[in-house]
Tab-separated table of C-alpha atoms in Angstrom:
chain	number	residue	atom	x	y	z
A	1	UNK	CA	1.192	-34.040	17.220
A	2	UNK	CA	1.806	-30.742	18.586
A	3	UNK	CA	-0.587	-27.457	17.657
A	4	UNK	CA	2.507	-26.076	15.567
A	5	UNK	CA	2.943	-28.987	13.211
A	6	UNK	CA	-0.726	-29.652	13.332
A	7	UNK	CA	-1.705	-29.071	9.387
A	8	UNK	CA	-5.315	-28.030	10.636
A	9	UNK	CA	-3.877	-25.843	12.709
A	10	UNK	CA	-1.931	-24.189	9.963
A	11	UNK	CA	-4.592	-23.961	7.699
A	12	UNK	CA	-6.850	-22.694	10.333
A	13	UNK	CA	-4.093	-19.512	10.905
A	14	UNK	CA	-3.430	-19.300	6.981
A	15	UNK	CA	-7.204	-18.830	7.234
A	16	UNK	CA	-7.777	-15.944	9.836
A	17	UNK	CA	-7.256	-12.532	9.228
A	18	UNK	CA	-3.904	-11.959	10.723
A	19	UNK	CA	-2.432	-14.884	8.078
A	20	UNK	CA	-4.511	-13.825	4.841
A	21	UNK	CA	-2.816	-10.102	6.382
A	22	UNK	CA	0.635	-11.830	5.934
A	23	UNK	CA	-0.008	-13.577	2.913
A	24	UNK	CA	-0.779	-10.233	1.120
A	25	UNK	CA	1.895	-8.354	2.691
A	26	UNK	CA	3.984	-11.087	1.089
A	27	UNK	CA	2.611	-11.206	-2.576
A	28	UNK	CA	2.777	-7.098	-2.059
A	29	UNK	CA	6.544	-7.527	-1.255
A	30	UNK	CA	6.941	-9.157	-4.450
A	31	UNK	CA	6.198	-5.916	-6.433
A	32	UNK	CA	9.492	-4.248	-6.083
A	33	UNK	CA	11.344	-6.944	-7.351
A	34	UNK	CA	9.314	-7.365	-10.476
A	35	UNK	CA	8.887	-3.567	-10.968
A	36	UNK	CA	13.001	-3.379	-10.638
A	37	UNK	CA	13.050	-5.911	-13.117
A	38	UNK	CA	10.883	-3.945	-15.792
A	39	UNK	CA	12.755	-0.180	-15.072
A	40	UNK	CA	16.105	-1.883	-15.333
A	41	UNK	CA	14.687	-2.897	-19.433
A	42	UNK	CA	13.659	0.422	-19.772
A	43	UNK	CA	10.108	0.767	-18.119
A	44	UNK	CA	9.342	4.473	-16.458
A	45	UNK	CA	7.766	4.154	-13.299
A	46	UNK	CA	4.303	5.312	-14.465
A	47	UNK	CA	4.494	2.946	-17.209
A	48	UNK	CA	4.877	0.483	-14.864
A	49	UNK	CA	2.443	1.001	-12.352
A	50	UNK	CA	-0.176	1.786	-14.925
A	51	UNK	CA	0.111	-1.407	-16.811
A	52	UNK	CA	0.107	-2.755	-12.701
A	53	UNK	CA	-3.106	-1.537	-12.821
A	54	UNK	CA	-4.776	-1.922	-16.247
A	55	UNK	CA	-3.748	-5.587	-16.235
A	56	UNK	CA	-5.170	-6.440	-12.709
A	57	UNK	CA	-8.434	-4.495	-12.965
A	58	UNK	CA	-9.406	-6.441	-16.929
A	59	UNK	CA	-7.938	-10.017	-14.507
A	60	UNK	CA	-10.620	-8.775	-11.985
A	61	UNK	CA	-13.548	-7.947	-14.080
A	62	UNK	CA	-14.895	-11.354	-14.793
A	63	UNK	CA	-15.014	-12.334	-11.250
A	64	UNK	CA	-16.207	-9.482	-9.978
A	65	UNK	CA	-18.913	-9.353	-12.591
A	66	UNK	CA	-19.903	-12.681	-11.400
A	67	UNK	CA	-19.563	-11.573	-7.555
A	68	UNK	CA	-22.422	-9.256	-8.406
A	69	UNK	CA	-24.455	-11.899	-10.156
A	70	UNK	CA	-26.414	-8.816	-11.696
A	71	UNK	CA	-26.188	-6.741	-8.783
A	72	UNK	CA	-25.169	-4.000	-10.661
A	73	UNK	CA	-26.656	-1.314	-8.398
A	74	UNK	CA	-24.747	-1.959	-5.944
A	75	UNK	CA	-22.018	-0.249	-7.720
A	76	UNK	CA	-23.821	2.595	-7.698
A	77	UNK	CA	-25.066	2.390	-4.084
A	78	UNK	CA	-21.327	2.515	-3.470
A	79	UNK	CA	-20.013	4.421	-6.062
A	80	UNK	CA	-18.108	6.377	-3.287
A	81	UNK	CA	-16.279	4.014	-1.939
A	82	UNK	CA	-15.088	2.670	-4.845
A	83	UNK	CA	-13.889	6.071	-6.232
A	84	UNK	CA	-12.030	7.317	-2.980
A	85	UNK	CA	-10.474	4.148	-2.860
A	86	UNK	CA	-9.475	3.920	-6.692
A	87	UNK	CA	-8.807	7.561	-6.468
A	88	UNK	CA	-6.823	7.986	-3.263
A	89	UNK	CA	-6.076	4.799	-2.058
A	90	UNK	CA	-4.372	3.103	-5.420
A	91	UNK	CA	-3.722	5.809	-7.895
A	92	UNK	CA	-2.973	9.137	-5.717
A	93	UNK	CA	-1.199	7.275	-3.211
A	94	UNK	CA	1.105	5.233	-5.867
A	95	UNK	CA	1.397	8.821	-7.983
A	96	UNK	CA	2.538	11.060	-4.717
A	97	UNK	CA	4.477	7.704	-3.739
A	98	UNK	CA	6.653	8.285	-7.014
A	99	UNK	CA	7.056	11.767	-7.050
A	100	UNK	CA	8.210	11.289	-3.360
A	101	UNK	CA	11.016	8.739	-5.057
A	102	UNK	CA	12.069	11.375	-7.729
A	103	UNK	CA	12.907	13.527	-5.056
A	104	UNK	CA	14.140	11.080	-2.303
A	105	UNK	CA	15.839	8.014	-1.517
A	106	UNK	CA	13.561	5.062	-2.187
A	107	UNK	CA	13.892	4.066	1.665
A	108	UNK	CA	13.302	7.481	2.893
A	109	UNK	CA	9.979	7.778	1.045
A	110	UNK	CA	8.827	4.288	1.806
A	111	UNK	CA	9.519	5.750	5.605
A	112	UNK	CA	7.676	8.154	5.038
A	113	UNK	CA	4.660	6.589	3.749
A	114	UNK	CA	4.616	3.597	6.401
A	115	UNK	CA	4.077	6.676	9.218
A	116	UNK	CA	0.388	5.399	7.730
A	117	UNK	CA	-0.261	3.504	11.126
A	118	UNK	CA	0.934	6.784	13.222
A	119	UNK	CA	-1.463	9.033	11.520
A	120	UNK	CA	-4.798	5.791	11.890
A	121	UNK	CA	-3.599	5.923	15.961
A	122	UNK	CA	-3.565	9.464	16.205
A	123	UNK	CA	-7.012	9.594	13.804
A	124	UNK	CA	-8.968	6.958	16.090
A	125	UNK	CA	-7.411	9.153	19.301
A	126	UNK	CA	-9.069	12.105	17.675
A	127	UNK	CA	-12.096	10.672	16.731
A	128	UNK	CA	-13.130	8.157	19.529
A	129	UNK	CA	-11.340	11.208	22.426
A	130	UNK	CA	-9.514	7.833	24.072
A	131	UNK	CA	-5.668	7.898	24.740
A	132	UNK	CA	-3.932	4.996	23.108
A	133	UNK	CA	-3.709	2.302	24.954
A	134	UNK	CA	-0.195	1.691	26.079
A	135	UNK	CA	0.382	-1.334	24.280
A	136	UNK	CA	-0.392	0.579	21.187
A	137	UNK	CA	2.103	3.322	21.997
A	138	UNK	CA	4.916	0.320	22.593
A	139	UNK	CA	3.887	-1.398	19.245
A	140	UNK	CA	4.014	1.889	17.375
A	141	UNK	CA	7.471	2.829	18.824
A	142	UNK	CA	8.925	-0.908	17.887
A	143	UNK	CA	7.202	-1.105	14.248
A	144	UNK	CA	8.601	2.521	13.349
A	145	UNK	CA	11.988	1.915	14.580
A	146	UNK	CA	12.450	-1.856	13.380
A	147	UNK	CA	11.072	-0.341	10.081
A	148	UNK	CA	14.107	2.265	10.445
A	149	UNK	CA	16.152	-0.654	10.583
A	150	UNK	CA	14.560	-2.909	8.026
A	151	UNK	CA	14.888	0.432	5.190
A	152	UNK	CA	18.874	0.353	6.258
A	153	UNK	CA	18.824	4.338	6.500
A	154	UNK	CA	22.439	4.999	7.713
A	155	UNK	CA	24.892	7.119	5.865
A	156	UNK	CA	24.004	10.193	3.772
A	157	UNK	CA	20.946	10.609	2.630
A	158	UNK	CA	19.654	13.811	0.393
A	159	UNK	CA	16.373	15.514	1.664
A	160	UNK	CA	14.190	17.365	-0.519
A	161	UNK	CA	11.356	19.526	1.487
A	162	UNK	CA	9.213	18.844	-1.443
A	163	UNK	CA	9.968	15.505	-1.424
A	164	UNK	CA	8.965	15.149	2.263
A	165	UNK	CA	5.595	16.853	1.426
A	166	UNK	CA	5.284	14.273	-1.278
A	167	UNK	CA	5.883	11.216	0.967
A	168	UNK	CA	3.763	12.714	3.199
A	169	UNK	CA	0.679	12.879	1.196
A	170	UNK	CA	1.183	9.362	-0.008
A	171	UNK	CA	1.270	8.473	4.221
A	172	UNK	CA	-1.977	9.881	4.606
A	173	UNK	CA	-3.622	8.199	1.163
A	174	UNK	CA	-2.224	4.684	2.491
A	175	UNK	CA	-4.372	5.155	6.311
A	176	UNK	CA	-6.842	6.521	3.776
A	177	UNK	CA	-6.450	3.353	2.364
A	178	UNK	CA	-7.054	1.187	5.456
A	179	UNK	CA	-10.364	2.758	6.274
A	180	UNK	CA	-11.770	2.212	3.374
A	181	UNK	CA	-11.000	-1.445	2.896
A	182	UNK	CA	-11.700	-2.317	6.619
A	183	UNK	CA	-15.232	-0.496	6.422
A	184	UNK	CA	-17.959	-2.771	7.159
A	185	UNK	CA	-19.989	-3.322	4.262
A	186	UNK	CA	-21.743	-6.380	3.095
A	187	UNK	CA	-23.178	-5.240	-0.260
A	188	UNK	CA	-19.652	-5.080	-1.567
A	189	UNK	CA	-17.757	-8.314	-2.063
A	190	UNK	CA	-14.145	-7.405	-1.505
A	191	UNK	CA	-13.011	-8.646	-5.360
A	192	UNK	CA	-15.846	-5.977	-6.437
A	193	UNK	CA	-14.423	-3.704	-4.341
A	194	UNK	CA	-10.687	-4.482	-5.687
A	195	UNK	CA	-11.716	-4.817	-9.383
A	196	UNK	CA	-13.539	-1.185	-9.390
A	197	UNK	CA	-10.851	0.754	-7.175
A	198	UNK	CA	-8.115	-0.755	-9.493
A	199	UNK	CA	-10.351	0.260	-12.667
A	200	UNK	CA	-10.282	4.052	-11.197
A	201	UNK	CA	-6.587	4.209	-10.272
A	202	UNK	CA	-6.209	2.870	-14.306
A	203	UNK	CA	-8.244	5.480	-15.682
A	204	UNK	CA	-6.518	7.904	-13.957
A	205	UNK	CA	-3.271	6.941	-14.116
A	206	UNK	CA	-3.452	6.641	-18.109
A	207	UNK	CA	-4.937	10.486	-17.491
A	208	UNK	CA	-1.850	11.407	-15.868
A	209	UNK	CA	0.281	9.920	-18.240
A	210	UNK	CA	-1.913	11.593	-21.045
A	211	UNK	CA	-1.752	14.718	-19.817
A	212	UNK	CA	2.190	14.802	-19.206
A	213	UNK	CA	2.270	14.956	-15.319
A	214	UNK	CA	3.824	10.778	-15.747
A	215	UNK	CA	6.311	9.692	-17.967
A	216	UNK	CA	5.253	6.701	-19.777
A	217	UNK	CA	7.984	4.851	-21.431
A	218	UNK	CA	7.593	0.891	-22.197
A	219	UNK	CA	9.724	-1.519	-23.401
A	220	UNK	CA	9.799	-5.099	-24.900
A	221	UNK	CA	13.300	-6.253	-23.920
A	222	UNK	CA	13.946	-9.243	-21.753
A	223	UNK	CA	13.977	-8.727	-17.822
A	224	UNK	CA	16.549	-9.859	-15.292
A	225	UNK	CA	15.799	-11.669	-12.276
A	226	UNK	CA	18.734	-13.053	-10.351
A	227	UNK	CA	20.574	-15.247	-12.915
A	228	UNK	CA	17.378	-15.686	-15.192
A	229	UNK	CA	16.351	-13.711	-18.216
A	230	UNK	CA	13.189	-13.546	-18.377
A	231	UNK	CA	10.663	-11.882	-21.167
A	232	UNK	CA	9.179	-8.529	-20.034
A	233	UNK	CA	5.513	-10.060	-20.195
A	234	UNK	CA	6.752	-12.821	-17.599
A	235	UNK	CA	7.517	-10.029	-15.015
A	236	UNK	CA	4.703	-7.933	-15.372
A	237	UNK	CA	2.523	-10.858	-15.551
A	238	UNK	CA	4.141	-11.183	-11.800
A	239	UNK	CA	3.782	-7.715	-10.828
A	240	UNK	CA	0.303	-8.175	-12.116
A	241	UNK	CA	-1.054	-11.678	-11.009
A	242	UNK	CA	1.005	-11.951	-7.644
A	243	UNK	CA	1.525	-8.404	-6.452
A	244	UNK	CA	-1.330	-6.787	-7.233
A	245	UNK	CA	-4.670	-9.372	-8.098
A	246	UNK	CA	-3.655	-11.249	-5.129
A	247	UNK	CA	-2.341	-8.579	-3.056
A	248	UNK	CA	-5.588	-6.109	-2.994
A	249	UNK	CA	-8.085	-8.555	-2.672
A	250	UNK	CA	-6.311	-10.365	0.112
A	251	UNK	CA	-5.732	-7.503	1.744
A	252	UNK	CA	-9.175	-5.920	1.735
A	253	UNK	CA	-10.085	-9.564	3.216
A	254	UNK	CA	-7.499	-9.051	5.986
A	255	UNK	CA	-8.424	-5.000	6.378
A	256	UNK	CA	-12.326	-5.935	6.814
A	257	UNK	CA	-11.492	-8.990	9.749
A	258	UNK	CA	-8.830	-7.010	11.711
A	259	UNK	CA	-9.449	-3.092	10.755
A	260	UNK	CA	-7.625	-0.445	9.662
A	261	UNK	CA	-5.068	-0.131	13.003
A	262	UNK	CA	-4.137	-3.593	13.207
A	263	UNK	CA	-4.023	-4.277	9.017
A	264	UNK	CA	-1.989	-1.035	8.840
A	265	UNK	CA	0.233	-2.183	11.128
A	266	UNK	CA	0.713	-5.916	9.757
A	267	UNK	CA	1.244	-4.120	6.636
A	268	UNK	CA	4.425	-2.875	7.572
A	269	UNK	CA	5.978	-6.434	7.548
A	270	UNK	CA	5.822	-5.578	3.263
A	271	UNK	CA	9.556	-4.274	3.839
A	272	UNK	CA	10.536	-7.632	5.205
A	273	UNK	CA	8.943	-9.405	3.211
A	274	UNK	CA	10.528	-7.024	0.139
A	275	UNK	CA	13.713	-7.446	1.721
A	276	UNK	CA	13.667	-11.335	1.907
A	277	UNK	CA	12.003	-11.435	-2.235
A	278	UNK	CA	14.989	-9.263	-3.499
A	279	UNK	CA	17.747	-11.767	-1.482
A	280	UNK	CA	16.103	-14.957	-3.405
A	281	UNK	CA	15.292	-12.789	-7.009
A	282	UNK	CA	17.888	-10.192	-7.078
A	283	UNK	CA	20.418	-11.725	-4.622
A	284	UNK	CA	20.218	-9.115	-2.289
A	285	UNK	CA	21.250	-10.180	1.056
A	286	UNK	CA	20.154	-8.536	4.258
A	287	UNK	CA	22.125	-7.598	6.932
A	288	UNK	CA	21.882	-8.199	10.422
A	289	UNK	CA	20.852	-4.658	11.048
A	290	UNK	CA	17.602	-5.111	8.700
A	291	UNK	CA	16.800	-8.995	10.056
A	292	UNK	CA	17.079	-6.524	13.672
A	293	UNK	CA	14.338	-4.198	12.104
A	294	UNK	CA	12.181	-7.504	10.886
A	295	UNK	CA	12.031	-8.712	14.442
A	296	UNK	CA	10.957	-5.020	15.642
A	297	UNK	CA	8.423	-4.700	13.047
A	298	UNK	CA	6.857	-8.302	14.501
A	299	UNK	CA	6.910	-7.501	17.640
A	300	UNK	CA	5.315	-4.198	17.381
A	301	UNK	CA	2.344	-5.968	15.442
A	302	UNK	CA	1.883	-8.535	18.310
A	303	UNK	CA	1.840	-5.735	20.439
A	304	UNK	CA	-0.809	-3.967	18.690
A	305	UNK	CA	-2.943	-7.572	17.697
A	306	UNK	CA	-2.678	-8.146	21.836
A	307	UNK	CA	-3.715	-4.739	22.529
A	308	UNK	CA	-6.770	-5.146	20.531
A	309	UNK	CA	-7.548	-8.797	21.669
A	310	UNK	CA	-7.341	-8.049	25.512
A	311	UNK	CA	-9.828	-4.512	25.164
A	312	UNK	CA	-12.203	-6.917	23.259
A	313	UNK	CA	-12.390	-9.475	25.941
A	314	UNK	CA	-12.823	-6.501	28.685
A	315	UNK	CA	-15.434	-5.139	26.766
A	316	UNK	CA	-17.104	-8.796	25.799
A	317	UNK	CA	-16.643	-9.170	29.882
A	318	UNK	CA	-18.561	-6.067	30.504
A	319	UNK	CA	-15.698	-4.508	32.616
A	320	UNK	CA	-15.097	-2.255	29.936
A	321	UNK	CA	-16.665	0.130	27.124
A	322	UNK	CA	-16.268	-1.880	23.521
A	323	UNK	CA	-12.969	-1.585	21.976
A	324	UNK	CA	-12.179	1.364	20.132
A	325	UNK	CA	-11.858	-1.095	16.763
A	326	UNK	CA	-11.043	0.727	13.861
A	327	UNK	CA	-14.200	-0.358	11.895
A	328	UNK	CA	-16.160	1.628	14.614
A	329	UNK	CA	-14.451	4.965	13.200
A	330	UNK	CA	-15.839	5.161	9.576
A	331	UNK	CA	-14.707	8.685	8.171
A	332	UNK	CA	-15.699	7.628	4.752
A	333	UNK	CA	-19.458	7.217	3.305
């Protein structure tokens, strides 16, 4: 039996960090077609991303309480980490994220934010004083561009200076993001790690909404997927469950085994992956153009995962200084 259709095989890629990357990018993907479903019944965006939140951090708690197994300072020890990530990494970047959409087209925000992986390669150039490699260059040149093609930006599209800024800021709280998770740190079980950060971006989301800056508007009428009709509790139990439980604590798995570059840049297969959800929910189907971008997007990330592999095996070789792996730049405590 070949290695391809070898199930051991398969389970032993489904296993590593590059497939537990995909699997979350894919369960992430799933949150736009779920979300659509609630604002179409009458959901606001906040609304919608704060019950995203609320609802995944109380799913969380148990486990993570019994991750601990009355560990509790460890909370404490990393009471940092946990708040920069529930702070920055979920609440300010899905907040800024938003305000970039009220202000932009969705695809031209989500653009913006993905430049995530450009600002982590310019970062660890900054911060280790090494020139990208040139297989990083190539793979950030391909992912950008097939993720150009992938967001379908051709034709007209309104820019907003404000809304730029606002993009912006979310693009530097997502490679926020990826240093945080992909930090080395042993005392923190990844669910504990999810569960808290989720619990913060809650808190202060409901804030936000409290204080006026986010419209909060909910609704109890059915949701439309495709051709079903579905209750609203069935698709936020989705956006809950599958694109957010599932999605952070995979990807802090994935984050912590590849780091921050290569996650980042795995991450960006999210728009295929969003892209392919909405053609079998919403019957949205893409276009050549965006299955173009999806191939781009691939390649770039094998260009990046080989970049990384062959600097490892230099410096494992000892012809070479160790790899300038993202988990060896920590810029947070």
């Amino acid at each position: 039996m070949s290695a391809a259709l070898n199930p051991a095989a398969a389970r032993g890629f489904l296993g590593s960090g590059l497939g537990i990357a995909l699997f979350s990018s894919a369960v992430f993907g799933l949150s736009g077609s779920f979300a659509k479903a609630l604002l179409e019944s009458g959901w606001s965006p906040g609304a919608a991303v704060t019950a995203r939140l609320t609802g995944a951090a109380l799913i969380l708690a148990l486990p993570a309480a019994l991750a601990l197994q009355g560990r509790w300072h460890q909370l404490r020890d990393n009471w940092v980490t946990i708040a920069l990530f529930g702070l920055i990494g979920v609440a300010a970047c899905q907040l800024f994220y938003f305000n970039a959409v009220a202000r932009l087209s969705v695809g031209v925000a989500l653009l913006l934010e993905y430049l995530a992986p450009v600002l982590i390669v310019l970062w660890l150039w900054i911060a280790s004083r090494k020139r990208p490699r040139i297989l990083t260059f190539g793979g950030t040149v391909l992912s950008l561009a097939g993720l150009v093609l992938v967001l379908d930006l051709a034709g007209a599209v309104k820019i907003d200076v404000v809304g730029v800024l606002w993009g912006l800021a979310a693009a530097v709280c997502l490679a926020i993001y990826f240093f945080i998770t992909a930090k080395e740190n042993d005392s923190l079980p990844p669910i504990v790690l999810a569960s808290a950060g989720l619990l913060v971006g809650a808190v202060v989301m409901w804030l936000a909404g409290a204080t006026g800056l986010l419209p909060m508007a909910f609704s109890t009428g059915d949701t439309r997927l495709g051709p079903w009709i579905a209750p609203w509790w069935a698709a936020l139990a989705g956006l809950v469950i599958l694109a957010t439980v599932l999605a952070y604590v995979s990807g802090i798995m994935a984050a912590r085994a590849l780091g921050s570059k290569v996650a980042s840049f795995v991450s960006l297969t999210e728009v295929l992956f969003a892209v392919i959800w909405a053609w079998l929910l919403l019957g949205e189907l893409p276009g050549p153009v965006q299955l173009l971008g999806g191939v781009l997007i691939v390649a770039g990330v094998v260009l990046v995962r080989l970049d990384e592999l062959r600097a490892g095996a230099a410096a494992l070789a000892g012809t070479a200084a160790p790899l300038d792996h993202a988990n060896d730049v920590e810029p947070v405590p």
